[in-house]
Short mmCIF file of C-alpha atoms in Angstrom, two decimals:
data_model
loop_
_atom_site.label_atom_id
_atom_site.label_comp_id
_atom_site.label_asym_id
_atom_site.label_seq_id
_atom_site.Cartn_x
_atom_site.Cartn_y
_atom_site.Cartn_z
CA UNK A 625 -38.64 -46.34 -163.22
CA UNK A 626 -40.76 -48.39 -161.24
CA UNK A 627 -43.26 -51.73 -161.26
CA UNK A 628 -46.71 -52.06 -162.09
CA UNK A 629 -49.40 -50.86 -164.22
CA UNK A 630 -51.56 -47.40 -163.20
CA UNK A 631 -54.49 -46.53 -165.47
CA UNK A 632 -55.03 -43.00 -165.60
CA UNK A 633 -59.19 -41.95 -166.59
CA UNK A 634 -59.33 -38.92 -168.60
CA UNK A 635 -57.08 -37.68 -171.04
CA UNK A 636 -57.40 -34.25 -170.56
CA UNK A 637 -54.68 -31.75 -169.26
CA UNK A 638 -55.49 -32.94 -165.64
CA UNK A 639 -55.19 -37.02 -166.86
CA UNK A 640 -51.97 -36.03 -169.00
CA UNK A 641 -50.34 -34.81 -166.21
CA UNK A 642 -51.08 -36.86 -163.61
CA UNK A 643 -49.78 -39.50 -166.48
CA UNK A 644 -46.63 -37.88 -166.55
CA UNK A 645 -46.30 -38.33 -162.49
CA UNK A 646 -47.24 -41.60 -162.79
CA UNK A 647 -44.06 -42.49 -165.58
CA UNK A 648 -41.57 -42.00 -162.95
CA UNK A 649 -42.53 -44.83 -160.63
CA UNK A 650 -44.91 -47.16 -162.79
CA UNK A 651 -43.38 -50.24 -165.18
CA UNK A 652 -46.36 -48.99 -167.94
CA UNK A 653 -49.21 -46.12 -167.50
CA UNK A 654 -52.48 -45.93 -169.59
CA UNK A 655 -54.36 -43.17 -170.10
CA UNK A 656 -57.90 -44.12 -171.16
CA UNK A 657 -60.75 -41.63 -173.06
CA UNK A 658 -63.84 -41.63 -174.85
CA UNK A 659 -62.73 -39.72 -177.80
CA UNK A 660 -60.46 -39.88 -180.30
CA UNK A 661 -57.18 -38.27 -179.95
CA UNK A 662 -55.98 -36.51 -182.84
CA UNK A 663 -52.44 -36.15 -184.07
CA UNK A 664 -53.42 -32.27 -184.39
CA UNK A 665 -55.12 -29.38 -182.25
CA UNK A 666 -58.45 -29.80 -181.94
CA UNK A 667 -61.46 -29.13 -180.21
CA UNK A 668 -62.98 -32.18 -178.77
CA UNK A 669 -66.15 -33.33 -177.66
CA UNK A 670 -65.16 -34.67 -174.12
CA UNK A 671 -64.13 -30.69 -173.45
CA UNK A 672 -66.86 -28.79 -174.26
CA UNK A 673 -65.33 -26.31 -171.98
CA UNK A 674 -62.21 -25.90 -174.79
CA UNK A 675 -63.69 -23.50 -177.28
CA UNK A 676 -63.39 -21.37 -174.26
CA UNK A 677 -60.04 -18.69 -172.89
CA UNK A 678 -58.07 -21.01 -171.02
CA UNK A 679 -55.46 -19.47 -168.94
CA UNK A 680 -52.22 -21.00 -166.99
CA UNK A 681 -51.09 -18.93 -164.36
CA UNK A 682 -47.22 -18.17 -164.21
CA UNK A 683 -46.81 -20.97 -161.56
CA UNK A 684 -48.29 -23.27 -164.05
CA UNK A 685 -46.58 -22.47 -166.52
CA UNK A 686 -43.07 -23.48 -164.37
CA UNK A 687 -44.78 -26.10 -163.13
CA UNK A 688 -44.69 -27.79 -166.53
CA UNK A 689 -41.66 -27.04 -167.38
CA UNK A 690 -40.83 -29.14 -164.44
CA UNK A 691 -42.55 -31.83 -165.91
CA UNK A 692 -41.62 -31.08 -169.36
CA UNK A 693 -38.13 -29.38 -169.12
CA UNK A 694 -38.36 -27.48 -172.76
CA UNK A 695 -42.00 -27.06 -173.24
CA UNK A 696 -42.04 -23.10 -173.09
CA UNK A 697 -39.54 -22.77 -175.57
CA UNK A 698 -41.47 -25.68 -178.19
CA UNK A 699 -44.27 -23.57 -178.09
CA UNK A 700 -42.89 -20.53 -178.46
CA UNK A 701 -41.75 -22.23 -181.56
CA UNK A 702 -45.79 -23.29 -182.17
CA UNK A 703 -46.38 -19.30 -182.33
CA UNK A 704 -47.26 -19.06 -178.92
CA UNK A 705 -46.50 -15.73 -177.25
CA UNK A 706 -44.38 -15.16 -173.59
CA UNK A 707 -46.25 -12.76 -172.01
CA UNK A 708 -45.15 -10.47 -169.18
CA UNK A 709 -47.91 -10.95 -166.61
CA UNK A 710 -47.55 -7.87 -164.71
CA UNK A 711 -45.30 -5.04 -167.67
CA UNK A 712 -47.71 -7.11 -170.86
CA UNK A 713 -51.34 -6.94 -169.24
CA UNK A 714 -53.67 -4.02 -167.64
CA UNK A 715 -55.34 -5.06 -164.82
CA UNK A 716 -58.61 -3.62 -163.76
CA UNK A 717 -59.43 -4.60 -160.62
CA UNK A 718 -62.41 -3.70 -158.20
CA UNK A 719 -62.63 -0.57 -161.11
CA UNK A 720 -58.81 0.47 -160.34
CA UNK A 721 -55.94 0.28 -162.71
CA UNK A 722 -53.25 -1.94 -161.47
CA UNK A 723 -49.49 0.53 -162.32
CA UNK A 724 -47.64 -1.82 -165.01
CA UNK A 725 -44.07 -2.87 -164.26
CA UNK A 726 -41.59 -5.51 -165.54
CA UNK A 727 -41.77 -9.04 -163.51
CA UNK A 728 -41.10 -12.44 -163.29
CA UNK A 729 -44.20 -13.73 -163.58
CA UNK A 730 -44.36 -15.04 -167.44
CA UNK A 731 -47.54 -16.24 -168.89
CA UNK A 732 -48.05 -18.03 -172.16
CA UNK A 733 -50.93 -16.94 -174.77
CA UNK A 734 -51.81 -20.21 -175.86
CA UNK A 735 -54.99 -21.84 -176.39
CA UNK A 736 -56.32 -25.21 -175.09
CA UNK A 737 -56.03 -27.13 -177.91
CA UNK A 738 -52.76 -26.33 -179.03
CA UNK A 739 -51.47 -26.25 -174.73
CA UNK A 740 -53.26 -30.50 -174.23
CA UNK A 741 -51.92 -31.16 -177.79
CA UNK A 742 -48.49 -30.13 -176.85
CA UNK A 743 -48.47 -31.87 -173.86
CA UNK A 744 -50.21 -34.79 -175.02
CA UNK A 745 -47.37 -35.10 -177.38
CA UNK A 746 -45.02 -35.44 -174.90
CA UNK A 747 -47.21 -37.36 -172.82
CA UNK A 748 -47.08 -39.84 -175.76
CA UNK A 749 -43.41 -39.85 -176.31
CA UNK A 750 -42.40 -41.99 -173.03
CA UNK A 751 -41.95 -45.26 -173.65
CA UNK A 752 -43.94 -46.42 -171.12
CA UNK A 753 -47.13 -44.81 -171.74
CA UNK A 754 -49.83 -45.84 -173.73
CA UNK A 755 -52.62 -43.33 -175.17
CA UNK A 756 -56.14 -45.86 -175.22
CA UNK A 757 -59.02 -43.86 -176.97
CA UNK A 758 -62.47 -44.78 -177.58
CA UNK A 759 -61.97 -46.28 -174.58
CA UNK A 760 -65.15 -46.04 -172.42
CA UNK A 761 -65.04 -46.76 -168.27
CA UNK A 762 -68.19 -48.65 -167.41
CA UNK A 763 -66.91 -49.07 -164.10
CA UNK A 764 -63.85 -50.40 -161.45
CA UNK A 765 -62.83 -53.58 -160.54
CA UNK A 766 -62.30 -54.36 -156.60
CA UNK A 767 -60.86 -57.51 -154.15
CA UNK A 768 -60.46 -57.55 -150.81
CA UNK A 769 -61.00 -53.27 -150.38
CA UNK A 770 -59.00 -52.70 -153.11
CA UNK A 771 -59.41 -50.90 -156.66
CA UNK A 772 -57.53 -53.70 -159.03
CA UNK A 773 -58.49 -52.70 -162.41
CA UNK A 774 -61.18 -50.92 -164.83
CA UNK A 775 -63.99 -52.46 -166.15
CA UNK A 776 -64.06 -50.29 -170.17
CA UNK A 777 -66.40 -50.69 -173.12
CA UNK A 778 -64.11 -50.64 -176.38
CA UNK A 779 -66.06 -52.57 -179.20
CA UNK A 780 -67.03 -55.11 -176.40
CA UNK A 781 -66.68 -55.05 -173.05
CA UNK A 782 -62.90 -55.63 -171.16
CA UNK A 783 -61.23 -55.79 -168.17
CA UNK A 784 -58.22 -53.56 -167.81
CA UNK A 785 -56.01 -55.03 -164.74
CA UNK A 786 -54.47 -51.74 -162.88
CA UNK A 787 -51.54 -51.34 -159.52
CA UNK A 788 -53.49 -47.85 -159.18
CA UNK A 789 -56.11 -46.26 -160.77
CA UNK A 790 -56.61 -42.96 -160.85
CA UNK A 791 -59.83 -41.04 -162.42
CA UNK A 792 -58.95 -37.43 -163.93
CA UNK A 793 -62.64 -37.73 -165.69
CA UNK A 794 -63.24 -34.12 -164.26
CA UNK A 795 -66.60 -32.41 -163.69
CA UNK A 796 -68.00 -35.51 -164.81
CA UNK A 797 -66.49 -37.97 -162.46
CA UNK A 798 -68.49 -40.53 -161.65
CA UNK A 799 -66.11 -41.54 -158.21
CA UNK A 800 -68.99 -40.71 -156.02
CA UNK A 801 -71.43 -42.74 -157.65
CA UNK A 802 -68.68 -46.32 -158.11
CA UNK A 803 -67.56 -45.42 -154.14
CA UNK A 804 -70.91 -46.16 -153.02
CA UNK A 805 -71.93 -49.25 -155.02
CA UNK A 806 -68.29 -50.90 -153.31
CA UNK A 807 -69.42 -50.17 -149.91
CA UNK A 808 -67.72 -46.75 -149.77
CA UNK A 809 -69.31 -43.50 -148.16
CA UNK A 810 -69.10 -40.08 -150.71
CA UNK A 811 -66.64 -37.86 -149.85
CA UNK A 812 -67.97 -34.23 -148.29
CA UNK A 813 -68.81 -31.61 -150.76
CA UNK A 814 -68.57 -28.11 -150.46
CA UNK A 815 -70.46 -26.16 -152.89
CA UNK A 816 -70.40 -22.25 -153.79
CA UNK A 817 -73.30 -21.51 -156.31
CA UNK A 818 -71.97 -18.70 -158.45
CA UNK A 819 -74.22 -19.19 -161.92
CA UNK A 820 -71.72 -18.05 -163.98
CA UNK A 821 -71.96 -17.50 -167.70
CA UNK A 822 -69.19 -17.14 -169.94
CA UNK A 823 -68.51 -16.75 -173.99
CA UNK A 824 -65.31 -16.40 -175.77
CA UNK A 825 -64.93 -14.89 -179.12
CA UNK A 826 -61.34 -15.15 -181.09
CA UNK A 827 -60.38 -11.72 -182.99
CA UNK A 828 -57.24 -10.53 -185.34
CA UNK A 829 -54.72 -9.11 -183.74
CA UNK A 830 -53.17 -6.13 -184.91
CA UNK A 831 -49.81 -3.95 -184.00
CA UNK A 832 -51.80 -1.49 -182.53
CA UNK A 833 -54.29 -3.70 -180.39
CA UNK A 834 -54.24 -2.71 -177.15
CA UNK A 835 -51.93 -0.03 -177.24
CA UNK A 836 -49.07 -3.02 -177.77
CA UNK A 837 -50.18 -4.46 -174.80
CA UNK A 838 -50.99 -8.54 -174.98
CA UNK A 839 -53.61 -8.71 -172.73
CA UNK A 840 -56.29 -6.48 -170.25
CA UNK A 841 -58.84 -7.26 -167.31
CA UNK A 842 -62.00 -6.49 -165.41
CA UNK A 843 -62.80 -8.01 -162.95
CA UNK A 844 -66.73 -8.53 -161.61
CA UNK A 845 -67.49 -5.42 -158.38
CA UNK A 846 -70.10 -5.59 -156.02
CA UNK A 847 -71.98 -2.59 -158.73
CA UNK A 848 -70.96 -4.32 -161.78
CA UNK A 849 -71.50 -8.13 -162.04
CA UNK A 850 -70.07 -8.26 -165.94
CA UNK A 851 -66.45 -9.24 -166.16
CA UNK A 852 -64.55 -9.57 -169.40
CA UNK A 853 -60.53 -10.75 -170.17
CA UNK A 854 -58.95 -9.83 -173.87
CA UNK A 855 -55.56 -12.67 -174.03
CA UNK A 856 -53.22 -12.67 -177.00
CA UNK A 857 -53.13 -16.43 -178.19
CA UNK A 858 -50.69 -18.04 -181.06
CA UNK A 859 -52.00 -17.22 -185.01
CA UNK A 860 -52.01 -13.79 -184.25
CA UNK A 861 -55.10 -13.79 -182.49
CA UNK A 862 -56.83 -12.39 -179.55
CA UNK A 863 -58.81 -14.56 -177.51
CA UNK A 864 -61.86 -12.21 -175.58
CA UNK A 865 -64.52 -13.69 -173.00
CA UNK A 866 -66.53 -11.62 -171.57
CA UNK A 867 -68.88 -12.92 -168.47
CA UNK A 868 -71.04 -12.61 -165.88
CA UNK A 869 -71.98 -13.93 -162.00
CA UNK A 870 -75.89 -14.66 -160.66
CA UNK A 871 -77.29 -14.24 -163.65
CA UNK A 872 -75.91 -11.50 -165.75
CA UNK A 873 -75.43 -13.54 -169.26
CA UNK A 874 -73.46 -11.91 -172.12
CA UNK A 875 -75.05 -12.49 -174.90
CA UNK A 876 -74.06 -14.27 -178.42
CA UNK A 877 -75.29 -11.60 -181.19
CA UNK A 878 -72.41 -9.02 -183.02
CA UNK A 879 -73.86 -5.78 -181.26
CA UNK A 880 -74.73 -7.30 -177.99
CA UNK A 881 -70.74 -8.36 -177.76
CA UNK A 882 -70.08 -4.85 -178.11
CA UNK A 883 -72.27 -3.52 -176.05
CA UNK A 884 -71.87 -5.46 -173.12
CA UNK A 885 -67.57 -5.18 -173.05
CA UNK A 886 -68.38 -1.35 -172.98
CA UNK A 887 -70.05 -1.63 -170.16
CA UNK A 888 -67.76 -3.38 -168.05
CA UNK A 889 -65.78 -1.49 -165.73
CA UNK A 890 -61.87 -1.28 -167.17
CA UNK A 891 -62.65 0.71 -170.85
CA UNK A 892 -60.05 -0.98 -172.89
CA UNK A 893 -61.95 -4.36 -173.54
CA UNK A 894 -64.72 -2.66 -175.05
CA UNK A 895 -63.04 -0.46 -177.27
CA UNK A 896 -60.78 -3.37 -178.43
CA UNK A 897 -64.07 -5.34 -179.14
CA UNK A 898 -65.68 -2.60 -180.94
CA UNK A 899 -62.67 -1.76 -183.57
CA UNK A 900 -61.49 -5.44 -184.07
CA UNK A 901 -62.40 -7.72 -186.53
CA UNK A 902 -63.73 -11.46 -185.23
CA UNK A 903 -62.42 -14.30 -186.40
CA UNK A 904 -64.99 -16.36 -184.72
CA UNK A 905 -68.39 -16.87 -183.38
CA UNK A 906 -68.97 -16.22 -179.34
CA UNK A 907 -69.27 -19.56 -178.12
CA UNK A 908 -71.15 -20.14 -174.77
CA UNK A 909 -70.62 -21.98 -171.33
CA UNK A 910 -72.11 -22.03 -168.18
CA UNK A 911 -70.31 -22.97 -164.27
CA UNK A 912 -73.42 -23.02 -161.95
CA UNK A 913 -70.97 -24.22 -159.14
CA UNK A 914 -68.10 -24.62 -157.80
CA UNK A 915 -67.19 -27.87 -156.55
CA UNK A 916 -64.50 -29.09 -153.73
CA UNK A 917 -64.88 -32.99 -152.77
CA UNK A 918 -63.35 -33.83 -149.04
CA UNK A 919 -61.79 -36.84 -149.93
CA UNK A 920 -59.47 -36.69 -147.31
CA UNK A 921 -62.15 -36.04 -144.92
CA UNK A 922 -63.08 -39.58 -145.41
CA UNK A 923 -62.16 -42.38 -142.66
CA UNK A 924 -62.50 -45.16 -145.31
CA UNK A 925 -60.61 -45.57 -149.09
CA UNK A 926 -60.00 -48.40 -150.96
CA UNK A 927 -56.16 -48.72 -151.57
CA UNK A 928 -55.26 -48.53 -154.97
CA UNK A 929 -57.19 -45.25 -155.69
CA UNK A 930 -57.19 -41.46 -156.74
CA UNK A 931 -59.35 -38.94 -157.78
CA UNK A 932 -57.25 -35.67 -158.99
CA UNK A 933 -57.94 -32.24 -160.98
CA UNK A 934 -61.47 -31.17 -161.52
CA UNK A 935 -62.77 -34.83 -159.89
CA UNK A 936 -61.40 -33.83 -156.67
CA UNK A 937 -62.01 -30.18 -157.02
CA UNK A 938 -63.95 -28.02 -159.77
CA UNK A 939 -62.96 -24.06 -159.16
CA UNK A 940 -65.02 -21.00 -160.93
CA UNK A 941 -63.68 -21.13 -164.18
CA UNK A 942 -63.19 -16.79 -163.98
CA UNK A 943 -60.12 -17.41 -161.55
CA UNK A 944 -57.99 -19.23 -164.29
CA UNK A 945 -56.88 -21.75 -161.35
CA UNK A 946 -57.89 -25.00 -162.68
CA UNK A 947 -54.67 -25.61 -164.89
CA UNK A 948 -52.41 -24.36 -162.70
CA UNK A 949 -53.75 -26.64 -159.60
CA UNK A 950 -53.72 -29.51 -161.72
CA UNK A 951 -50.37 -29.44 -162.70
CA UNK A 952 -49.47 -29.10 -158.58
CA UNK A 953 -51.51 -31.89 -158.08
CA UNK A 954 -49.52 -33.63 -160.78
CA UNK A 955 -46.41 -32.50 -159.30
CA UNK A 956 -47.84 -33.76 -155.37
CA UNK A 957 -48.38 -37.40 -156.75
CA UNK A 958 -45.17 -37.75 -158.74
CA UNK A 959 -43.06 -36.83 -155.65
CA UNK A 960 -45.49 -39.20 -153.33
CA UNK A 961 -44.91 -42.24 -155.55
CA UNK A 962 -40.99 -41.91 -155.41
CA UNK A 963 -41.51 -41.60 -151.87
CA UNK A 964 -42.96 -45.05 -152.08
CA UNK A 965 -44.59 -46.43 -148.18
CA UNK A 966 -48.08 -47.29 -147.41
CA UNK A 967 -51.54 -45.46 -147.79
CA UNK A 968 -51.21 -43.35 -151.03
CA UNK A 969 -54.62 -42.01 -151.38
CA UNK A 970 -54.68 -40.64 -147.53
CA UNK A 971 -50.91 -39.21 -147.86
CA UNK A 972 -52.25 -37.71 -150.91
CA UNK A 973 -55.47 -36.41 -150.31
CA UNK A 974 -54.17 -34.72 -147.07
CA UNK A 975 -51.02 -33.14 -148.84
CA UNK A 976 -53.12 -32.21 -152.52
CA UNK A 977 -56.26 -30.34 -149.84
CA UNK A 978 -53.78 -28.21 -148.63
CA UNK A 979 -52.83 -27.20 -152.33
CA UNK A 980 -56.00 -26.54 -153.15
CA UNK A 981 -56.78 -24.54 -149.53
CA UNK A 982 -55.18 -20.98 -150.95
CA UNK A 983 -56.62 -21.28 -154.38
CA UNK A 984 -60.02 -21.62 -153.34
CA UNK A 985 -60.09 -19.54 -150.14
CA UNK A 986 -59.46 -16.85 -152.83
CA UNK A 987 -61.88 -17.82 -155.22
CA UNK A 988 -64.50 -18.49 -152.34
CA UNK A 989 -63.76 -14.94 -150.84
CA UNK A 990 -64.31 -13.32 -153.95
CA UNK A 991 -67.24 -15.18 -154.28
CA UNK A 992 -68.92 -13.81 -151.89
CA UNK A 993 -68.84 -10.50 -152.10
CA UNK A 994 -72.07 -10.82 -154.11
CA UNK A 995 -74.69 -11.03 -151.36
CA UNK A 996 -76.71 -13.20 -153.46
CA UNK A 997 -74.31 -15.84 -153.85
CA UNK A 998 -75.23 -18.49 -150.76
CA UNK A 999 -72.35 -19.08 -148.12
CA UNK A 1000 -71.15 -18.47 -144.54
CA UNK A 1001 -69.74 -14.57 -144.05
CA UNK A 1002 -67.50 -14.88 -141.08
CA UNK A 1003 -66.21 -11.37 -140.25
CA UNK A 1004 -62.99 -13.20 -141.40
CA UNK A 1005 -64.37 -13.00 -145.21
CA UNK A 1006 -65.75 -9.61 -144.89
CA UNK A 1007 -62.53 -8.29 -143.58
CA UNK A 1008 -60.15 -9.92 -146.19
CA UNK A 1009 -62.59 -8.52 -149.27
CA UNK A 1010 -62.66 -4.75 -147.79
CA UNK A 1011 -58.53 -5.38 -147.51
CA UNK A 1012 -58.49 -6.68 -151.20
CA UNK A 1013 -60.24 -3.41 -152.22
CA UNK A 1014 -57.43 -0.89 -150.34
CA UNK A 1015 -55.11 -3.61 -151.77
CA UNK A 1016 -56.24 -2.99 -155.09
CA UNK A 1017 -56.66 1.07 -154.08
CA UNK A 1018 -52.88 0.94 -153.16
CA UNK A 1019 -51.89 -1.21 -156.82
CA UNK A 1020 -53.32 1.81 -159.02
CA UNK A 1021 -50.03 3.61 -157.76
CA UNK A 1022 -48.02 1.19 -156.18
CA UNK A 1023 -45.96 -1.65 -158.37
CA UNK A 1024 -44.52 -3.12 -155.02
CA UNK A 1025 -48.29 -3.76 -154.17
CA UNK A 1026 -49.15 -4.84 -157.70
CA UNK A 1027 -45.95 -7.03 -157.45
CA UNK A 1028 -47.10 -8.90 -154.54
CA UNK A 1029 -51.20 -8.82 -155.18
CA UNK A 1030 -50.29 -10.56 -158.77
CA UNK A 1031 -48.10 -13.21 -157.16
CA UNK A 1032 -50.92 -14.79 -154.73
CA UNK A 1033 -52.57 -14.39 -157.71
CA UNK A 1034 -50.37 -16.32 -159.95
CA UNK A 1035 -50.34 -18.94 -156.80
CA UNK A 1036 -46.17 -18.31 -156.64
CA UNK A 1037 -46.98 -17.34 -153.49
CA UNK A 1038 -49.69 -17.83 -150.49
CA UNK A 1039 -51.93 -14.94 -149.61
CA UNK A 1040 -50.19 -14.26 -146.31
CA UNK A 1041 -47.63 -12.36 -148.46
CA UNK A 1042 -50.44 -9.40 -148.41
CA UNK A 1043 -50.25 -9.20 -144.96
CA UNK A 1044 -46.90 -8.70 -143.88
CA UNK A 1045 -46.36 -5.48 -141.57
CA UNK A 1046 -44.13 -3.74 -145.13
CA UNK A 1047 -48.10 -4.58 -147.35
CA UNK A 1048 -49.77 -3.57 -144.31
CA UNK A 1049 -47.95 -0.52 -144.31
CA UNK A 1050 -47.85 0.24 -147.94
CA UNK A 1051 -51.62 -0.25 -148.77
CA UNK A 1052 -52.65 1.96 -146.11
CA UNK A 1053 -50.61 4.88 -147.36
CA UNK A 1054 -51.69 3.92 -150.69
CA UNK A 1055 -55.58 3.92 -149.83
CA UNK A 1056 -54.64 7.48 -148.25
CA UNK A 1057 -53.21 8.70 -151.27
CA UNK A 1058 -55.65 7.22 -153.75
CA UNK A 1059 -55.37 5.58 -156.93
#
């Protein structure tokens, strides 16, 4: 444990993970949030997407285990199933059913409120971390080109001094405004307008649900802009999320939900929704655009300040990348703080850009399959999408291709692994053979 005081803005997953990383290098870490932070897992107003299905990819689960040793077992004790993402989930990609096989890709069937609650309890148990609910951040304090604290409202306006301030306030981050007010240029932004609407509903889990599987997924295709996921959760339930891109909007009526599920490329979600008992009403969420703020491209940035997680890059939620990328950024932040040295922001933003590059490219390239999504379709983008379709076709018969694809999707391997000569050959053979 080092010296100094770090302040984290936001006690959602990104902020909690950042606080855990900073706790190894700072004498005190304060985590600020406007919401009350209860001792039980509940939905929070400050996390409007909390009622939606959240996915922690296999890489994210592994990093979470590094940050909080034993957390997978702790969640299992709370009734959270561990899922083999290749053997126990039926994937329909581009309409092709991926052939299942045992794997080391393990996910957690956990709701967002329970996961956040368990992570928050682990962070709160750290001796040098304090959670400060009911604190609304009004702005930053600076002197001599350095951020040295935050102005907060907690009954009255207060100044909280800090050696480092980390913005983990999510999509509603006010960093662009605060930087402008301090005389800095806001970061260049990349936006991909996808106009996604998604609706989540909980269902009772029976022993014969999904033929004993723990999940299934059917992604959107060029010919069918609708997608859906069924994912196991704690308390013997499944969460079902139906989504649509570019104006396709899942209905929230009982009959409409059933009809929409039946229209997906893969048949299992429609059958599950039709035959299962709902435990909640459908909850709708809209996501207009993926946004990446390129802080690494700024020539001037104040010392003592960082931006992380969704405040740095907000991904299309249908790919389930957000929490895993936030965990990878926290892992990076902890490593850089332990290394010490000057220019933390410059070093962090440069390295974080490389963390983001892979998942951002995967998501954006996939979104650009749809001609109505604005964006530059280079020859590489079109060739990649054509090749991934062949990968999905081959994966319906070749478990090695399926395993390689899922490892990339779960951020375990870089996309380049799918271009190895041995994989190119398997994909070519699979495409010729057909599903």
